[in-house]
Structures are given as structure tokens and as C-alpha cells.
mmCIF file of C-alpha atoms and ligand atoms in Angstrom:
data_model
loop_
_atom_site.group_PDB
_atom_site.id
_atom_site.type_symbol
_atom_site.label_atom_id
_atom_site.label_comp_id
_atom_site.label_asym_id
_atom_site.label_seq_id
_atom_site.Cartn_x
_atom_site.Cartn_y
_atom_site.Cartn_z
ATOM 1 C CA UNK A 1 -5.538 -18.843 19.192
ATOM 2 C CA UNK A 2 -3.086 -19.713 16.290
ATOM 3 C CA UNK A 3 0.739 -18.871 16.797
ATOM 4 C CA UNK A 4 1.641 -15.630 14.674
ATOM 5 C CA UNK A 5 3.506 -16.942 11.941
ATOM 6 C CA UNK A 6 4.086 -14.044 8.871
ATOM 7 C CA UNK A 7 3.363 -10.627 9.170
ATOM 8 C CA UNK A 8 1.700 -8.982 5.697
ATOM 9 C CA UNK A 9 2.728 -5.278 4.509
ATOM 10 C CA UNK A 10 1.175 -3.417 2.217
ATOM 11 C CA UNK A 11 3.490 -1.207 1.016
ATOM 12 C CA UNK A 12 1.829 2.543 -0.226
ATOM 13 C CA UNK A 13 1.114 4.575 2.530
ATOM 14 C CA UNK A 14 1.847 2.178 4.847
ATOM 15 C CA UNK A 15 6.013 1.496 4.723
ATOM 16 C CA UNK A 16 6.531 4.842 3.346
ATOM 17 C CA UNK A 17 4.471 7.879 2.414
ATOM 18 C CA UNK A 18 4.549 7.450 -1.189
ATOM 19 C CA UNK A 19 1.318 8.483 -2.569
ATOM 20 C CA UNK A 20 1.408 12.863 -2.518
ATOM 21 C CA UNK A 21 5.012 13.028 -3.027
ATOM 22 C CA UNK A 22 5.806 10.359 -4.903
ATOM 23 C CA UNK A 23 3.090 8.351 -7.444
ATOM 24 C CA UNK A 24 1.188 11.640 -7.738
ATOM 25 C CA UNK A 25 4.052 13.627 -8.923
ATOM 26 C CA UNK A 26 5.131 10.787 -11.283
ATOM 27 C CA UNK A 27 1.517 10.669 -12.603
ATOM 28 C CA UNK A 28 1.896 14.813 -13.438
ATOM 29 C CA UNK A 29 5.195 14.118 -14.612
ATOM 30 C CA UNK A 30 4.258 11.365 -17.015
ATOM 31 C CA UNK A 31 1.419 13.909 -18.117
ATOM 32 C CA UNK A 32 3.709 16.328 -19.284
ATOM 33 C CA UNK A 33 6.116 13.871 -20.957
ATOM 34 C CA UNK A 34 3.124 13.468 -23.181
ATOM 35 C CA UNK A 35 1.945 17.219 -23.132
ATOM 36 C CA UNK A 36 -1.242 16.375 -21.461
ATOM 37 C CA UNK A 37 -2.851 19.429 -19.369
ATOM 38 C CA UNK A 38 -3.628 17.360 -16.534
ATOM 39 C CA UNK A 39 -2.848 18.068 -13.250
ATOM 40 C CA UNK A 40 -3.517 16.085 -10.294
ATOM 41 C CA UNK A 41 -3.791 17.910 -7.338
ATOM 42 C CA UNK A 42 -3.226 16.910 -3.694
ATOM 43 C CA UNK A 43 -6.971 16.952 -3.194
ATOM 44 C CA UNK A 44 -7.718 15.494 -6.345
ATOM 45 C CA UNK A 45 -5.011 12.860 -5.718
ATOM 46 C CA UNK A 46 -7.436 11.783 -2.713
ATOM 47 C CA UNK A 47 -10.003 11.262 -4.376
ATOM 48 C CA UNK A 48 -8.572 9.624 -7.050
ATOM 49 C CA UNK A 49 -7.322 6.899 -4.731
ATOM 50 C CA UNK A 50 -10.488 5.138 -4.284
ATOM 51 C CA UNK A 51 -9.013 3.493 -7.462
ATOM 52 C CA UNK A 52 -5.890 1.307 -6.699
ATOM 53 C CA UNK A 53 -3.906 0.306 -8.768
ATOM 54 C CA UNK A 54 -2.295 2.986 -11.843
ATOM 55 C CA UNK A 55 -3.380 1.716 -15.039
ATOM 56 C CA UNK A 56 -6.717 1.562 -13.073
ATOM 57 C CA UNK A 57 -6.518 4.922 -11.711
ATOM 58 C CA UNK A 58 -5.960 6.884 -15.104
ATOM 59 C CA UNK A 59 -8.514 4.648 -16.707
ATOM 60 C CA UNK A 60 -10.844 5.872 -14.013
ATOM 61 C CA UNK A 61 -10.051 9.749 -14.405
ATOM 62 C CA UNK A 62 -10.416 9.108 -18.580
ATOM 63 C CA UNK A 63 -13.869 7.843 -17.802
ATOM 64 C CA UNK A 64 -15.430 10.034 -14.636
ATOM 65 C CA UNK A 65 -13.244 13.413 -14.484
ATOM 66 C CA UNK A 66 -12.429 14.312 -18.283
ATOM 67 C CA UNK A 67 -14.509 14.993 -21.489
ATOM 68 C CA UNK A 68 -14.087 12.953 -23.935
ATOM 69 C CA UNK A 69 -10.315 12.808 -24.825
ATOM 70 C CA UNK A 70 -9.806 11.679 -28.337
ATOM 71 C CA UNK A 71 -7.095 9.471 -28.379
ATOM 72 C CA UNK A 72 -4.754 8.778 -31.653
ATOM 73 C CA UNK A 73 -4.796 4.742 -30.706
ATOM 74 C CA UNK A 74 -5.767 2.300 -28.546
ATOM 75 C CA UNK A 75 -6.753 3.324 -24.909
ATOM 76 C CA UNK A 76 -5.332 0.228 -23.364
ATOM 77 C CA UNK A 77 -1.985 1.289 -25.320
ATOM 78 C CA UNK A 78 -2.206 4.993 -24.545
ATOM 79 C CA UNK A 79 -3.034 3.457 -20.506
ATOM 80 C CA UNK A 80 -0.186 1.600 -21.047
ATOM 81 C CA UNK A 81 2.356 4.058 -22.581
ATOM 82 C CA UNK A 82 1.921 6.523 -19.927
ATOM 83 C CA UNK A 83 1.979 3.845 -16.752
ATOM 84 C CA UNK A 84 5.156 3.224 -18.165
ATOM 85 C CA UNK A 85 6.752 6.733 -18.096
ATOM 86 C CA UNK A 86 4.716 6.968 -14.791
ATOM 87 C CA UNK A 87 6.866 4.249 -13.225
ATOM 88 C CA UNK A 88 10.228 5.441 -14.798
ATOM 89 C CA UNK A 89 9.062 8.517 -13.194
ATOM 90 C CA UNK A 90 8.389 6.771 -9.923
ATOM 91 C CA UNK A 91 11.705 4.652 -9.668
ATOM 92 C CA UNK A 92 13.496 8.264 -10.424
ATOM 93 C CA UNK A 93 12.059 9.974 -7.461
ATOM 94 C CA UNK A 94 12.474 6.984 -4.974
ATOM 95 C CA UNK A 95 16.073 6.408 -6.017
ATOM 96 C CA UNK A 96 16.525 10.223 -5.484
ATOM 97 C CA UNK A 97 16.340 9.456 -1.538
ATOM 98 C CA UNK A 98 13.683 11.427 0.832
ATOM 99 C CA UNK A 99 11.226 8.346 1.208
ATOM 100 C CA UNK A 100 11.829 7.448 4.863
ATOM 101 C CA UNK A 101 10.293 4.425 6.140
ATOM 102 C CA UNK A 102 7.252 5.157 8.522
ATOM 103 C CA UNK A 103 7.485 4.638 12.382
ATOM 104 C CA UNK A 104 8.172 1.908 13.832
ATOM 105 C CA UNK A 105 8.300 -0.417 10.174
ATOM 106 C CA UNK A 106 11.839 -1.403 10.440
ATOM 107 C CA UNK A 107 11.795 -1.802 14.301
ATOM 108 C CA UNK A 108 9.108 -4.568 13.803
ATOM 109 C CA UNK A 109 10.757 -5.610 11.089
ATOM 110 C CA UNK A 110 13.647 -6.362 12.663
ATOM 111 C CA UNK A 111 11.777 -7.957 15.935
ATOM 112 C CA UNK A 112 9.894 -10.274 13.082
ATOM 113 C CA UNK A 113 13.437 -10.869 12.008
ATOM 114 C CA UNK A 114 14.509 -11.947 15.288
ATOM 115 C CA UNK A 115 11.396 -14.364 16.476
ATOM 116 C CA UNK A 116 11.226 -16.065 13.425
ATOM 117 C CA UNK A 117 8.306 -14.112 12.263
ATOM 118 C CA UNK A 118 8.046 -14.406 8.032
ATOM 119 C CA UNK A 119 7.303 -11.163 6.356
ATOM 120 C CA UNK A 120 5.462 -10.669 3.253
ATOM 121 C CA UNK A 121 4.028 -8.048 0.717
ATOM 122 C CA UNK A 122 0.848 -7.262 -0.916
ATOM 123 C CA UNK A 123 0.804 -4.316 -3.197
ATOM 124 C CA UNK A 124 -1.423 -2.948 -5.815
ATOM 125 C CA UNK A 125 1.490 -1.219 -7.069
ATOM 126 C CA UNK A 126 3.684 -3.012 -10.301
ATOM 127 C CA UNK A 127 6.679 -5.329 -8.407
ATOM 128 C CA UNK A 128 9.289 -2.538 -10.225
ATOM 129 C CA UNK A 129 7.873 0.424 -8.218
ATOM 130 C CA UNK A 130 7.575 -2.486 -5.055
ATOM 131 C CA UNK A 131 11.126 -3.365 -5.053
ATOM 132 C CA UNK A 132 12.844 -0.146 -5.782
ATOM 133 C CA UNK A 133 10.985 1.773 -2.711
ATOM 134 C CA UNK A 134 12.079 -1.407 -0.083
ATOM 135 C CA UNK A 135 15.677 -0.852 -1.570
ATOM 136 C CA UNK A 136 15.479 2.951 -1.164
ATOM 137 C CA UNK A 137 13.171 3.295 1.353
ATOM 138 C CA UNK A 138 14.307 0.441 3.958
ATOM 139 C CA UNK A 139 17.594 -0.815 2.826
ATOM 140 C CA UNK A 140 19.289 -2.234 -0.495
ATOM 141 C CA UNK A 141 19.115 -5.660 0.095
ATOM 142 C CA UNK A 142 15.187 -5.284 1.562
ATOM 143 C CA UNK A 143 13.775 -7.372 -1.532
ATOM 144 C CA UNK A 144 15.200 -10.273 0.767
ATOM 145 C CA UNK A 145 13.555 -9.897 3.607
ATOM 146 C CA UNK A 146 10.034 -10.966 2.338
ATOM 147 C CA UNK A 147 9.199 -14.840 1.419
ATOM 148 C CA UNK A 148 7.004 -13.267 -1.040
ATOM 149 C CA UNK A 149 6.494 -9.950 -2.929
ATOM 150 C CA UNK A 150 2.865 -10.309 -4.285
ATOM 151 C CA UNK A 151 2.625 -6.956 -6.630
ATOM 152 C CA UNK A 152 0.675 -5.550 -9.447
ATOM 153 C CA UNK A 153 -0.570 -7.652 -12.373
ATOM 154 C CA UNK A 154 0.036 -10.818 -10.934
ATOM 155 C CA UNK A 155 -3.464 -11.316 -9.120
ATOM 156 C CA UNK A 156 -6.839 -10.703 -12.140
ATOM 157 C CA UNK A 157 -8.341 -7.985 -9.385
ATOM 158 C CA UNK A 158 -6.699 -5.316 -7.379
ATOM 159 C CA UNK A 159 -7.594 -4.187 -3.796
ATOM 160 C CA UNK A 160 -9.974 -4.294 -2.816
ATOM 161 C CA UNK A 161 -10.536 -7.677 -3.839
ATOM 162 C CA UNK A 162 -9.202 -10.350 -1.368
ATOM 163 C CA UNK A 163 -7.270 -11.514 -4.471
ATOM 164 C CA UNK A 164 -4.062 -10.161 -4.010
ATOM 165 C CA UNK A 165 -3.665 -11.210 -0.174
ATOM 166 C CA UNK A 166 -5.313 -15.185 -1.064
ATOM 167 C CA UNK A 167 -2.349 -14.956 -3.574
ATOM 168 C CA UNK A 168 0.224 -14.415 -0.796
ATOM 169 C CA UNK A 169 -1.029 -17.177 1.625
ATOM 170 C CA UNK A 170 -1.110 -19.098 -1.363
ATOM 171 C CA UNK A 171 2.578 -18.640 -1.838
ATOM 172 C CA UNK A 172 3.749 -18.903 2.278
ATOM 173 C CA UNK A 173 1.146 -21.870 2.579
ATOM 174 C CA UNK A 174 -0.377 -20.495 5.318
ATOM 175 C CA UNK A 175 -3.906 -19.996 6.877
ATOM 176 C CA UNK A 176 -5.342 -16.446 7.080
ATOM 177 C CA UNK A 177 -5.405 -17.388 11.081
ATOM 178 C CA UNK A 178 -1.621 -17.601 11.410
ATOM 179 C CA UNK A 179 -0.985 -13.920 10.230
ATOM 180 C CA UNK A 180 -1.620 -10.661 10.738
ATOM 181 C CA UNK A 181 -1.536 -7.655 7.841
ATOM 182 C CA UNK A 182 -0.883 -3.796 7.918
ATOM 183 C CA UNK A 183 -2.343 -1.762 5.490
ATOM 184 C CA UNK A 184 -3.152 2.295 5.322
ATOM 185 C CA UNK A 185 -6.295 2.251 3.501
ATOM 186 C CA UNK A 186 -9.986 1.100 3.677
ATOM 187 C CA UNK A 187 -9.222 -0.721 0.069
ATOM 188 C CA UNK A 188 -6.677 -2.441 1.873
ATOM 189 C CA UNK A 189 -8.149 -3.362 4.696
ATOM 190 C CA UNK A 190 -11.486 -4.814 2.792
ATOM 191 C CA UNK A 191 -9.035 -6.969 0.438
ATOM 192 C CA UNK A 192 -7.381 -8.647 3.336
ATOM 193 C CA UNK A 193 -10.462 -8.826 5.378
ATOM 194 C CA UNK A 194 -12.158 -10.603 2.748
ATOM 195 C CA UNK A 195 -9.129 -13.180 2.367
ATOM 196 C CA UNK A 196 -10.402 -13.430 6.440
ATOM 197 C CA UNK A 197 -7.018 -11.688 7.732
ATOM 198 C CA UNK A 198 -7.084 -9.609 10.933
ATOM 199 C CA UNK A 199 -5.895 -6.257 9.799
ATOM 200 C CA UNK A 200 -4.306 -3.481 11.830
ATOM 201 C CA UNK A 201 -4.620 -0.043 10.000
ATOM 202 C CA UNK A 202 -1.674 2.861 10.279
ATOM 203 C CA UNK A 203 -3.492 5.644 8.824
ATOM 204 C CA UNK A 204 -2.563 8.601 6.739
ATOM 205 C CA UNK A 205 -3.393 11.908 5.861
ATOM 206 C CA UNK A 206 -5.496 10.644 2.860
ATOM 207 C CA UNK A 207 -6.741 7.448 4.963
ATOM 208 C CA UNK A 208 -7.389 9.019 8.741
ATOM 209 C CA UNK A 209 -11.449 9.705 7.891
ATOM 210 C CA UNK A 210 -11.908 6.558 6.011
ATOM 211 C CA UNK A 211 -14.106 4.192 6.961
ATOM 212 C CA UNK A 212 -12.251 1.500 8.904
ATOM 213 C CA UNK A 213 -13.950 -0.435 11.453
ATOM 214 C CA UNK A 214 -13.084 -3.728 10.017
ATOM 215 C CA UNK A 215 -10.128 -3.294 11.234
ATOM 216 C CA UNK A 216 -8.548 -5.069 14.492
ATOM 217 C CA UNK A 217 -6.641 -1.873 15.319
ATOM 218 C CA UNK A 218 -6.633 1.530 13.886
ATOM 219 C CA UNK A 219 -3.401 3.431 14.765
ATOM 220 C CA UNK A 220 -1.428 6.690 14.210
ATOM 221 C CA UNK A 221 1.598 4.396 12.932
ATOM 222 C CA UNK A 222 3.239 1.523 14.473
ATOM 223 C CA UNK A 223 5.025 3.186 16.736
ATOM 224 C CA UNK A 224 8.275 3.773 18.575
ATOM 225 C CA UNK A 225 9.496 3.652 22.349
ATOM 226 C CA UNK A 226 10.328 7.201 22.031
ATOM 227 C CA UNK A 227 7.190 8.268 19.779
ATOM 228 C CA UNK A 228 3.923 6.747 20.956
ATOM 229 C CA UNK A 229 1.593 5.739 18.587
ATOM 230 C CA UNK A 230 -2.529 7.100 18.894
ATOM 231 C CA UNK A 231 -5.146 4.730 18.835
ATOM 232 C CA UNK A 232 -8.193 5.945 16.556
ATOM 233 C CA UNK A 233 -10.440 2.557 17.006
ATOM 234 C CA UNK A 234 -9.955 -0.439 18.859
ATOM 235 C CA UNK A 235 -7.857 -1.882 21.886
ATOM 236 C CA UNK A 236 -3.902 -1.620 22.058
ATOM 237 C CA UNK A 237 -3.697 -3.697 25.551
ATOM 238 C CA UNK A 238 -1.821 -0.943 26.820
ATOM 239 C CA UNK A 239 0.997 -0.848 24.465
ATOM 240 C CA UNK A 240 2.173 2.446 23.296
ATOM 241 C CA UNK A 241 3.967 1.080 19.910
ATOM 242 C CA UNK A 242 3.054 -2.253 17.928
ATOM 243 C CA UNK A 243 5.148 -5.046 18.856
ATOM 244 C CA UNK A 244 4.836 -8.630 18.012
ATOM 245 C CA UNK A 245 3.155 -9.441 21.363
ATOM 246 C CA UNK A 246 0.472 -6.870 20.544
ATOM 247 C CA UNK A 247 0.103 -8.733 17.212
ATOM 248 C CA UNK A 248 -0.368 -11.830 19.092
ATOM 249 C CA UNK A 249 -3.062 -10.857 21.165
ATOM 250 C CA UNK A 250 -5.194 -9.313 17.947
ATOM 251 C CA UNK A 251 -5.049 -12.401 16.176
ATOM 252 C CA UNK A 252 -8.860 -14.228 16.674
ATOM 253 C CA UNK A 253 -9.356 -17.301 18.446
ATOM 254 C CA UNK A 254 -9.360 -20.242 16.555
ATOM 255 C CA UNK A 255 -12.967 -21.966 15.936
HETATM 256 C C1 XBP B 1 -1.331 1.801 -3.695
HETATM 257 C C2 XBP B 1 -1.850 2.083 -5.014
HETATM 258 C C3 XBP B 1 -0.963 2.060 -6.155
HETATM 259 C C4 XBP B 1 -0.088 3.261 -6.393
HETATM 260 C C5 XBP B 1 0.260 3.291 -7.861
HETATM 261 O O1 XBP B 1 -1.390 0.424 -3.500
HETATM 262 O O2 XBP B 1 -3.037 2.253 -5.162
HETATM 263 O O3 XBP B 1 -1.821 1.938 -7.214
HETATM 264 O O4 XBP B 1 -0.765 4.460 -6.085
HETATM 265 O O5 XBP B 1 1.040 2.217 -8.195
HETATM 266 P P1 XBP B 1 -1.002 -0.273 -2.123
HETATM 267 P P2 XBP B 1 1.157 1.683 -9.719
HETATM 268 O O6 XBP B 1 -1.307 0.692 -1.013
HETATM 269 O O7 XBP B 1 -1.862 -1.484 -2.107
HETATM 270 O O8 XBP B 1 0.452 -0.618 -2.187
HETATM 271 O O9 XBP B 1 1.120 2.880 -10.615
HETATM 272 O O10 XBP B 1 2.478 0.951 -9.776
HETATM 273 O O11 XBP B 1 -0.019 0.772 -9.970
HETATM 274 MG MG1 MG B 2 -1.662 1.362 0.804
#
């Protein structure tokens, strides 16, 4: 079995709870900035996330969930014009404060820290919205803590495509066998099991019913001493909360 050598977070719905009270209420807020009577609901929101990615996401509700919308331009520029507000948006209600990070993140954070465990990111989310939740979310100098922040446009296909997750071995010149990802989401989870990552899933309420059996580990969160995590699929070796030993022992053997 390979030594654990980098740990891989996704970062939506899986450091924080972002998605309801954050990205979906800079979506509506973006809507109204350009007096657009669309609303995304929390239900709607949850559907809407089989999409990743924003840009993506609006083009997606354009094409399945309105008539035709006549549009004064371009759609790529009108896409474009409100993902930008969108983010603004975004960045505004993270820097307000009330993202916390989920349980157990900056505990095994800190143990990764400690052992000499690298840390890296793969988001479908643009590197602006990436980097101001880690500063709010975790702590102001977060950005650090990762060798690499893959985010956004810098891969050609978003989650789930194993692009974004071959781009960040790429970058810590590692093999898929010497790390282990978290994610939230089934799109998640097929991207990095298609890069051939073992995957641990923390679920959500939009992820709990997905879907998720190629994961390692499916989980209520990562958990705390204090605040046991559930197990929804898979074996935990008797832990109660993910540590790196439990990460260790997940990893698959080596051909
Ligand atoms: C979550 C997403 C993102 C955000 C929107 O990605 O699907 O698209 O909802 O972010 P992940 P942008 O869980 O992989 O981080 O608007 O910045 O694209
Ligand atoms: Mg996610």
C-alpha cells in the first residue's frame, strides 16, 4: 500500500456549506442586479447542481428550465456579465462572516499539517470565490496551506470529468495511489474516481441520497472527538472521526 502523501479537498459543500446560503443567494442576487425574474429556490437549487460549475449552471437553466429568453447580445457575454456580479455577490457574503468550516476540516488539517501530509484543492468554483471562502471560512492566511489551488477555468472540463483532479497531481507530481480526496457530491466523487483517486464522501443535505458507492467511505462529516461522525456506506475501522490513520488504511493496495 503506498504511503499517504497529499490529501485533496474539494471545497463546496465539503469545507463549508456554501451552496443554499451562499452561491444560490449570489445567483438570485446577481438576477436582480439585472432585473431578471428568476428565482432559484432551495429545491430548485438541488436540482440545478447536477451542473457544476456557474457559467455552466445558468447556461443549463437558459437551455432546460426557461422559454426562450431573448437576449440583447451575446449569450456567452450575457453568461459572462452575470457570473461576474454572481461572484462579487459571492465574495460579499463570505467576507460578511457566518461560513464556518465543516467538522472536523481544520482538525485534519492541522494533523496533515503536523505529519507532513500536503494538502491540495480541486474546485469547480472560479479561484476568486476559492480563495476568499479558505480566508473567511478557515483562516486569512489559508491560501497557504495548499501546494496547489486547482479552480475554475483552468482545467477545459469541469466535474465530473477527472480533469480537474489529473490537473492537481499534475501540479504535486504525484500518483493518484499516494493520496486520498474529500468531496460532497457524486460529481465529485466520479471526477476524482476517474483520475483513479480513492475518495471519501462527507455528505450534505443536497448530496445525502446521491448515488455514491464509488466511494471508499461515505460519512456524515469528518468528524470530531466530541461529535462522532455516521457512516452511510463503507468501513470506518472503528474510528468515530476521520483521522489520517483512517486515511491510511482506505488507500488501495498497490498492484
Ligand atoms: C461546486 C460548484 C460550483 C459553485 C459555483 O463545485 O458546482 O460551481 O456552485 O461556483 P465544487 P462558480 O464542489 O467542486 O467546489 O460560480 O464560481 O463556478
Ligand atoms: Mg462540492
Amino acid at each position: 500500500m503506498a504511503q499517504l502523501q497529499a490529501l485533496i479537498f474539494d471545497v463546496d459543500g465539503t469545507l463549508a456549506e456554501t451552496e443554499r446560503d451562499g452561491h444560490r443567494l449570489a445567483f438570485n442576487r446577481a438576477f436582480a442586479d439585472l432585473n431578471l425574474d428568476w428565482d432559484w429556490s432551495v429545491g430548485l437549487y438541488g436540482q440545478l447542481l447536477e451542473v457544476a460549475g456557474g457559467k455552466e449552471r445558468i447556461r443549463h437553466y437558459l437551455e432546460r428550465y426557461q422559454p426562450p429568453v431573448r437576449l440583447r447580445g451575446d449569450v456567452d457575454q450575457f453568461i459572462a456579465d452575470l457570473h461576474r456580479r454572481k461572484t462579487d455577490h459571492f465574495k460579499d457574503i463570505v467576507q460578511a462572516g457566518g461560513i464556518a468550516p465543516r467538522p472536523g476540516v481544520l482538525r485534519l488539517i492541522r494533523q496533515a499539517q503536523a505529519a507532513g501530509v500536503r494538502l491540495a484543492i480541486a474546485t469547480t468554483s472560479s479561484p476568486e470565490n476559492a480563495i476568499a471562502l479558505l480566508q473567511c471560512a478557515l483562516a486569512p492566511n489559508a491560501p497557504l496551506w495548499f501546494d496547489v489551488i486547482g479552480a475554475g477555468d483552468v482545467i477545459p472540463c469541469k466535474k465530473p470529468a477527472p480533469d480537474i483532479y489529473q490537473y492537481v497531481l499534475d501540479k504535486l507530481a504525484l500518483p493518484p495511489d499516494a493520496c486520498l480526496v474529500i468531496e460532497d457530491s457524486r460529481q465529485g466523487l466520479l471526477s476524482a474516481t476517474a483520475a483513479g483517486l480513492t475518495t471519501v464522501v462527507t455528505v450534505n443535505d443536497y448530496t445525502r441520497r446521491q448515488n455514491l458507492r464509488e466511494a471508499s467511505l461515505v460519512i456524515s462529516h469528518l468528524g470530531e472527538p466530541n461529535q462522532p461522525f455516521e457512516i452511510l456506506h463503507g468501513d470506518a475501522r472503528q474510528a468515530y472521526y476521520f483521522t489520517l490513520d483512517l486515511a491510511q488504511s482506505l488507500l488501495r493496495p498497490t498492484l
